[in-house]
Amino acid sequence: MTIREIGNYVDQEVCLLGWLYNKRSSGKLHFLQVRDGTETIQCVMFKGDFSEEVFKQADTVPQESTIQIIGTVKRDERSPLGYEIAVKHFELLNEAQEYPITPKEHGTAFLMDHRHLWLRSSRQHAIMQIRSQIIQAVRNYFDQNGFTLVDAPIFTPNACEGTTNLFETEYFEEKAYLTQSGQLYMEAAAAAFGKAYCFGPTFRAEKSKTRRHLTEFWMVEPEVAFNNLDDNIDLAEDFVVYIVQHVLQTCRRQLDVLERDISKLENIQKPFPRITYDEALQILKEKGTPEQQVPWGEDFGGDEETVISQQFDRPVFIHRYPAQCKAFYMKADPENPKVALNVDMIAPEGYGEVIGGGQREDNLDILTHKIQEHQLPMEAFDWYLDLRRYGTFVHSGFGLGIERTVAWICGLHHVRETIPFPRLMGRLRP
RNA sequence: UCCUCAGUAGCUCAAUGGCAGAGCAAUCGGCUGUUAACCGAUGGGUUGUAGGUUCGAGUCCUACCUGGGGAGCCA
């Protein structure tokens, strides 16, 4: 029996193993908030039902002590869960030492130092359950739509985009880097399986300190043979709607705990607006401040993304950025080679870029030329160029950042709360 | 890397250059329906580190360390 399924046990006697989350006492009555990992329930003890010692003990149990409760499940409107347990038997299995996280407020640094304990708190508990459901939705979606899971390596011999800082590590006699994307490998997978995706951690050694950045984060990256840019956007749109609807169906209580505005999520239905980079610049011209006027050719910053996303009540796709600010593998638009066939998806409410992707360059000569142009080591990409030598094909894909998606769906201010043990610049512990 | 703010009790924060304090937590007592319960009492301090100015520094100055917020880059 877990508290999550307590509704099936009304008026029955149950045995509950858990931890004391909080307690209130009223002289002849104790109210114990007990959590078992699934939920928290109020357990009520009347003085007359217990010996002097046991009733006294229950009043002095420290927070987070391990306890066993035997009692009867009652429906009760006064209890937050709608049910409570009338306790018949109380046993202290382990008395906890003084618990550092109290029901009062704490600072971010203190909570992050105690992340291993903070995960027990109701808000963090709700966030992790939503994260788990988001990941389940990701897997369901691809599994049900003919994709094959193809795991990409974490050790890589070279930078696949070259520019950003990578974590370097020793690999026997040579240097290796922690992956920043599985994309190049997914292109190989698309040629082998048609529809493929990978899901795993990625690493960026950038010394960025913002609420949207982690040094280690999880990314899901589908890649599909014979999809062009429009097909790719269709896929991303369908995928995001599926994830949000799945969370709405499975995590109502958790969204409640987080006080998330559900109506904002119910809005997330097809179609999402699709605008070009040039149209996005036009929006900034009309709605942005003087500082937010981006000259053609430059990428948007967080503030600019927010201004653009505020014009819409659902995620917005921005496509065809200037090729000069995008990676070498992006295919240029045949109708205007100055722009790339890429797409970013900006989440609403200022949550920023959640998806980045596009159609890949499939021409051997053009791709070779671009690698030279970006001054990347040709030998590192020899295997990658093989994909254009042996049956090249139109293909597209994208990467979705799990933590930013969780932050958006949960309505959180900072991505550090969206992953169990965040890795940030200057934070490696716990 | 740059800009900016902060560091005082276990936690969150006060303290005009002049006696280092409150709420919560802890400990003890009270209360028969509490919802961050409430009421009373008790204990709790190398004011981030090193130096300097001053009769006197938590407070002013210098350097360093740590953390928060923001920027660039990105998912």
XYZ file of C-alpha atoms (C1' of nucleotides) in Angstrom:
505
model
C 0.000 0.000 0.000
C 1.277 3.462 -0.883
C -0.367 6.797 -0.087
C -0.889 7.427 -3.804
C -3.436 4.573 -3.873
C -4.950 5.343 -0.455
C -8.350 6.023 -2.041
C -8.788 2.277 -2.589
C -8.539 1.566 1.143
C -11.242 3.776 2.700
C -12.446 2.387 6.071
C -9.824 -0.370 5.882
C -6.863 -0.877 8.174
C -3.498 -0.185 6.485
C 0.174 -0.333 7.415
C 2.228 2.677 6.346
C 6.025 2.886 6.279
C 7.408 6.372 5.830
C 9.054 9.479 7.212
C 7.694 12.248 9.394
C 7.374 15.346 7.183
C 5.891 17.724 9.752
C 3.713 17.597 12.833
C 1.293 19.727 14.793
C 0.069 18.933 18.242
C -3.019 19.992 20.147
C -2.533 18.539 23.606
C -4.770 15.486 23.358
C -4.308 15.239 19.585
C -1.277 14.818 17.324
C -1.393 15.528 13.609
C 1.508 13.786 11.887
C 2.222 14.580 8.242
C 3.767 11.368 6.947
C 5.313 10.914 3.513
C 6.123 7.564 1.922
C 7.724 8.732 -1.326
C 4.500 8.807 -3.329
C 2.493 11.396 -1.384
C 2.053 12.916 2.059
C -0.894 12.077 4.321
C -2.100 13.384 7.676
C -2.230 10.795 10.451
C -4.273 11.627 13.550
C -3.507 10.270 17.049
C -5.986 10.615 19.967
C -4.381 10.543 23.393
C -6.861 8.008 24.771
C -5.828 5.372 22.212
C -2.187 5.130 23.348
C -0.046 4.520 26.394
C 1.483 7.574 28.047
C 4.984 6.767 26.646
C 3.929 6.184 23.044
C 1.781 9.320 22.922
C 4.616 11.353 24.397
C 7.114 9.809 21.992
C 4.957 10.709 18.995
C 4.972 14.327 20.163
C 8.751 14.546 20.237
C 9.741 12.588 17.113
C 12.209 14.663 15.103
C 11.356 15.655 11.527
C 12.291 12.986 8.920
C 12.395 10.115 11.430
C 11.428 6.732 9.983
C 8.088 5.544 11.344
C 5.512 2.804 10.959
C 1.805 3.600 11.260
C -1.067 1.135 11.453
C -4.517 2.678 11.286
C -7.794 3.117 9.479
C -8.169 5.209 6.309
C -10.864 7.898 6.629
C -12.255 10.249 4.049
C -11.951 13.763 5.521
C -12.517 17.131 3.893
C -10.323 18.896 6.485
C -7.251 17.008 5.293
C -5.342 18.401 2.295
C -5.278 15.038 0.491
C -8.977 14.347 1.158
C -8.052 11.331 3.275
C -6.377 10.810 6.615
C -5.375 7.878 8.775
C -6.802 7.359 12.287
C -3.757 5.849 13.977
C -4.074 2.685 16.075
C -0.417 1.774 16.332
C 2.632 4.029 16.136
C 6.217 2.824 16.006
C 9.431 4.819 15.702
C 11.802 2.796 13.507
C 14.648 5.312 13.462
C 14.993 8.622 15.251
C 16.458 11.194 12.871
C 19.096 13.675 13.942
C 18.170 17.351 13.808
C 17.012 17.949 10.228
C 18.520 21.029 8.572
C 15.605 21.897 6.283
C 12.804 23.341 8.396
C 9.288 24.259 7.238
C 10.347 27.920 7.161
C 12.167 29.701 4.382
C 15.736 29.027 3.274
C 18.159 30.609 0.867
C 19.066 29.091 -2.502
C 22.685 28.350 -1.606
C 21.697 26.503 1.565
C 19.077 24.435 -0.244
C 21.490 23.602 -3.079
C 24.079 22.430 -0.532
C 21.391 20.115 0.849
C 20.003 19.056 -2.511
C 20.035 15.383 -1.453
C 17.586 16.264 1.342
C 15.763 19.076 -0.481
C 14.405 16.488 -2.948
C 12.091 15.307 -0.135
C 10.301 18.677 0.018
C 6.875 18.841 -1.576
C 7.721 21.277 -4.378
C 10.887 19.439 -5.389
C 9.028 16.145 -5.165
C 6.349 17.453 -7.525
C 8.927 18.778 -10.003
C 10.808 15.458 -10.175
C 7.586 13.543 -10.752
C 6.693 15.874 -13.611
C 10.205 15.495 -15.033
C 9.770 11.731 -14.890
C 6.455 11.961 -16.753
C 7.922 14.315 -19.367
C 10.670 11.781 -20.057
C 8.131 9.000 -20.232
C 6.127 11.054 -22.754
C 9.298 11.556 -24.830
C 9.908 7.825 -24.976
C 6.253 6.963 -25.582
C 6.023 9.401 -28.454
C 9.011 8.097 -30.362
C 8.364 4.445 -29.567
C 4.782 4.771 -30.827
C 5.828 6.582 -34.015
C 8.287 4.106 -35.460
C 11.530 5.521 -34.072
C 14.488 3.405 -32.969
C 16.427 4.438 -29.890
C 20.102 4.702 -30.874
C 22.330 5.831 -28.033
C 25.071 8.284 -28.918
C 28.490 8.095 -27.225
C 29.419 10.418 -24.383
C 33.175 10.385 -25.068
C 33.831 12.049 -28.395
C 37.091 12.713 -30.202
C 36.180 16.150 -31.498
C 33.903 19.131 -31.160
C 30.863 18.673 -33.366
C 30.154 22.385 -33.445
C 33.620 23.638 -32.700
C 32.773 26.908 -31.049
C 31.491 26.185 -27.556
C 33.746 25.084 -24.727
C 33.909 21.364 -24.115
C 34.936 19.405 -21.066
C 38.252 17.770 -21.859
C 39.336 14.473 -20.366
C 42.162 11.991 -20.767
C 41.387 8.954 -22.878
C 44.394 6.657 -22.487
C 47.045 8.241 -24.743
C 44.795 10.846 -26.314
C 42.318 13.566 -25.435
C 38.592 13.076 -25.449
C 35.710 15.474 -24.903
C 32.360 15.000 -23.242
C 29.650 15.197 -25.858
C 27.743 18.394 -26.439
C 25.295 16.776 -28.869
C 24.546 13.356 -30.302
C 23.423 14.840 -33.566
C 26.172 13.742 -35.933
C 25.741 10.180 -34.714
C 21.973 10.456 -35.165
C 22.537 11.329 -38.814
C 24.335 8.007 -39.156
C 21.450 6.380 -37.285
C 18.870 7.961 -39.614
C 20.624 6.364 -42.581
C 20.546 3.001 -40.812
C 17.052 3.097 -39.266
C 15.102 5.846 -41.055
C 13.715 7.347 -37.864
C 16.072 7.401 -34.896
C 16.462 9.286 -31.638
C 18.859 9.464 -28.754
C 18.293 10.610 -25.214
C 21.090 11.296 -22.795
C 23.216 13.800 -20.940
C 25.240 16.450 -22.755
C 27.934 18.748 -21.439
C 28.920 22.350 -21.988
C 31.890 23.848 -20.187
C 30.659 27.401 -20.636
C 31.050 29.676 -17.665
C 27.531 30.930 -17.935
C 25.592 31.891 -14.840
C 21.980 32.289 -15.847
C 18.706 30.678 -14.920
C 18.621 28.821 -18.235
C 22.039 27.121 -18.088
C 23.530 23.957 -16.637
C 26.911 22.428 -17.464
C 25.292 18.983 -17.623
C 21.830 18.677 -19.094
C 19.667 16.100 -20.849
C 18.685 16.333 -24.447
C 16.492 14.247 -26.730
C 17.482 14.336 -30.397
C 15.360 12.785 -33.151
C 16.674 12.569 -36.721
C 14.537 11.482 -39.666
C 15.527 10.396 -43.169
C 13.697 12.147 -46.035
C 12.216 14.853 -43.772
C 12.714 18.387 -45.005
C 12.530 21.483 -42.800
C 8.728 21.688 -42.880
C 8.377 18.000 -41.990
C 10.803 18.611 -39.144
C 8.721 21.480 -37.762
C 5.571 19.335 -38.054
C 7.300 16.642 -36.001
C 8.485 19.050 -33.318
C 5.032 20.594 -33.049
C 3.256 17.245 -32.703
C 5.888 16.082 -30.204
C 5.612 19.138 -27.927
C 1.787 19.017 -27.921
C 1.982 15.342 -26.943
C 4.354 16.028 -24.027
C 2.265 18.876 -22.607
C -0.989 16.928 -22.905
C 0.597 13.904 -21.252
C 1.672 16.018 -18.270
C -1.798 17.576 -18.015
C -3.296 14.089 -17.909
C -0.902 12.529 -15.414
C 0.350 15.331 -13.138
C -2.631 17.489 -12.078
C -1.805 17.239 -8.368
C 1.859 18.083 -8.939
C 0.975 21.106 -11.090
C -1.368 22.119 -8.259
C 1.434 21.921 -5.690
C 3.512 24.179 -7.954
C 0.533 26.555 -8.406
C 1.000 26.364 -12.159
C -1.541 28.238 -14.284
C -3.089 25.232 -16.056
C -4.875 27.335 -18.681
C -1.508 28.393 -20.118
C -0.697 24.717 -20.716
C -4.149 23.867 -22.071
C -3.456 26.442 -24.796
C -0.625 24.333 -26.158
C -2.416 22.958 -29.223
C -1.583 22.850 -32.903
C -0.821 24.870 -34.899
C 2.081 26.850 -33.420
C 2.979 30.079 -35.225
C 5.896 29.788 -37.683
C 7.819 32.921 -38.529
C 11.073 33.598 -40.341
C 14.097 35.233 -38.745
C 13.324 38.322 -40.822
C 9.772 38.428 -39.459
C 11.171 38.068 -35.930
C 13.399 41.089 -36.557
C 10.301 42.992 -37.665
C 8.549 42.126 -34.372
C 11.572 43.434 -32.448
C 11.460 46.617 -34.519
C 7.820 47.202 -33.554
C 7.744 45.920 -29.969
C 11.339 45.903 -28.722
C 13.330 48.539 -26.865
C 16.193 50.332 -28.650
C 18.677 47.881 -27.059
C 16.738 44.963 -28.516
C 17.253 45.996 -32.141
C 19.301 43.129 -33.565
C 21.239 43.827 -36.762
C 20.650 41.234 -39.505
C 23.097 38.377 -39.114
C 23.200 38.202 -35.326
C 21.486 35.696 -33.069
C 18.870 36.708 -30.493
C 19.571 37.015 -26.770
C 17.247 35.981 -23.974
C 15.477 39.340 -23.783
C 14.799 39.411 -27.511
C 13.394 35.862 -27.401
C 11.068 36.935 -24.599
C 9.727 39.912 -26.578
C 9.047 37.669 -29.577
C 7.414 34.904 -27.519
C 5.168 37.406 -25.748
C 3.372 38.078 -29.045
C 1.974 34.536 -28.975
C 0.038 32.357 -26.536
C 1.892 29.171 -27.508
C 5.394 28.192 -28.602
C 6.689 29.911 -31.725
C 8.949 28.466 -34.411
C 11.532 30.832 -35.856
C 13.166 29.495 -39.022
C 15.729 30.510 -41.638
C 18.366 32.287 -39.535
C 21.397 33.849 -41.226
C 23.713 30.969 -42.133
C 26.678 32.860 -40.666
C 25.429 32.452 -37.087
C 24.561 28.760 -37.411
C 26.566 25.518 -37.369
C 28.395 24.184 -40.427
C 26.079 21.206 -40.968
C 22.946 23.328 -41.530
C 21.732 23.235 -45.134
C 21.502 26.588 -46.859
C 18.121 27.571 -48.303
C 18.334 26.968 -52.080
C 16.132 30.036 -52.625
C 18.360 32.275 -50.490
C 21.767 30.789 -49.610
C 22.341 33.506 -47.017
C 19.909 31.792 -44.683
C 19.971 28.290 -43.226
C 17.146 25.759 -43.213
C 17.176 25.728 -39.440
C 14.486 26.201 -36.806
C 14.350 27.164 -33.145
C 11.286 26.804 -30.970
C 10.843 29.500 -28.330
C 8.625 28.541 -25.410
C 5.976 31.002 -24.214
C 6.093 33.061 -20.986
C 9.773 33.928 -21.477
C 11.157 30.420 -21.070
C 13.341 30.796 -24.131
C 14.737 28.370 -26.653
C 13.656 24.816 -25.957
C 14.263 23.281 -29.388
C 16.971 23.860 -31.971
C 17.300 21.922 -35.212
C 16.982 21.949 -38.945
C 17.630 20.305 -42.272
C 21.201 19.035 -42.663
C 23.561 19.701 -45.550
C 23.476 16.539 -47.659
C 25.833 17.536 -50.490
C 29.369 16.170 -50.089
C 31.166 19.033 -51.823
C 29.272 21.808 -50.048
C 29.727 20.128 -46.669
C 33.466 19.639 -47.239
C 33.736 23.293 -48.176
C 31.857 24.375 -45.037
C 34.121 22.359 -42.755
C 37.093 24.161 -44.309
C 35.320 27.503 -44.014
C 34.711 26.943 -40.284
C 38.374 25.894 -39.908
C 37.477 22.519 -38.439
C 39.858 19.512 -38.666
C 38.788 17.586 -41.787
C 40.097 14.218 -40.541
C 37.728 14.363 -37.563
C 34.772 14.472 -39.914
C 35.852 11.778 -42.328
C 33.289 9.284 -41.037
C 30.613 11.970 -41.094
C 31.337 12.738 -44.726
C 30.897 9.023 -45.501
C 27.183 9.586 -44.867
C 27.215 11.827 -47.974
C 29.422 9.443 -49.989
C 27.254 6.379 -49.562
C 23.650 7.152 -50.438
C 23.194 10.734 -49.324
C 19.643 11.794 -48.515
C 17.509 14.721 -47.383
C 17.237 14.585 -43.589
C 16.357 16.728 -40.630
C 16.223 16.600 -36.874
C 16.238 18.637 -33.717
C 17.286 18.617 -30.091
C 14.941 19.347 -27.207
C 16.423 20.356 -23.852
C 14.682 18.442 -21.078
C 15.469 20.882 -18.269
C 14.146 23.947 -20.084
C 11.050 21.966 -21.009
C 10.528 20.986 -17.360
C 11.080 24.598 -16.245
C 8.497 25.826 -18.755
C 5.839 23.203 -18.002
C 6.316 23.555 -14.218
C 6.536 27.352 -14.373
C 9.907 27.482 -12.591
C 12.220 30.426 -12.432
C 15.504 28.491 -12.696
C 16.556 25.238 -14.395
C 18.594 24.189 -11.353
C 15.355 22.892 -9.782
C 14.465 20.772 -12.818
C 17.217 18.154 -12.482
C 17.835 16.021 -9.367
C 21.480 16.951 -8.904
C 22.281 20.043 -10.967
C 25.772 20.741 -12.241
C 26.468 24.430 -12.558
C 29.553 26.542 -12.810
C 30.970 26.430 -9.284
C 28.705 23.638 -8.100
C 29.750 20.005 -8.295
C 28.295 18.847 -4.943
C 26.316 17.025 -3.737
C 35.003 36.377 -18.634
C 32.377 41.097 -17.449
C 28.723 44.031 -14.472
C 26.114 44.126 -9.793
C 24.556 42.799 -4.768
C 25.571 40.105 -0.458
C 28.330 37.143 3.568
C 26.213 38.306 11.546
C 23.179 32.089 16.005
C 21.560 25.536 12.764
C 18.078 28.650 9.085
C 15.947 33.651 7.426
C 17.296 38.417 8.667
C 18.037 43.249 12.079
C 21.741 46.362 14.515
C 23.107 55.764 12.825
C 31.316 54.208 13.837
C 29.516 53.368 20.604
C 26.015 47.101 25.411
C 25.372 41.690 18.937
C 19.291 41.268 18.570
C 14.418 39.022 16.587
C 11.481 35.116 14.233
C 11.912 29.975 13.066
C 14.578 25.411 14.500
C 16.415 22.913 19.295
C 15.219 21.932 24.754
C 11.236 22.260 28.707
C 6.008 23.288 29.796
C 0.600 24.270 28.087
C -3.518 23.358 24.631
C -9.189 17.770 21.837
C -9.197 19.422 14.612
C -4.190 21.488 13.624
C -3.045 23.274 8.128
C 4.466 27.058 7.597
C -0.657 25.535 14.103
C -0.602 28.531 18.473
C 0.922 30.366 23.781
C 4.927 30.685 27.771
C 10.065 29.757 29.258
C 15.427 28.213 28.405
C 20.045 27.528 25.935
C 22.608 29.177 21.547
C 27.907 34.150 18.516
C 35.961 33.632 16.422
C 29.997 38.971 12.612
C 33.577 34.790 5.371
C 39.458 35.291 5.510
C 43.864 38.523 5.920
C 45.515 43.308 6.672
C 44.554 48.673 7.538
C 42.060 53.534 9.487
C 40.065 54.859 14.489
C 39.931 56.201 21.566
C 36.467 52.492 19.651
C 34.830 48.508 13.529
C 29.458 43.822 12.240
C 29.485 48.926 10.240
C 34.791 52.704 6.940
C 39.276 51.309 3.423
C 42.368 47.405 0.544
C 43.021 42.453 -1.154
C 41.236 37.629 -1.386
C 37.428 33.620 -0.832
C 32.324 32.058 -1.317
C 27.404 32.734 -2.907
C 22.989 35.372 -5.253
C 21.180 38.299 -9.517
C 22.222 39.838 -14.586
C 25.082 39.851 -19.541
C 27.528 37.168 -23.594
C 26.938 31.905 -25.601
C 23.571 28.194 -25.993
C 19.174 23.599 -25.185
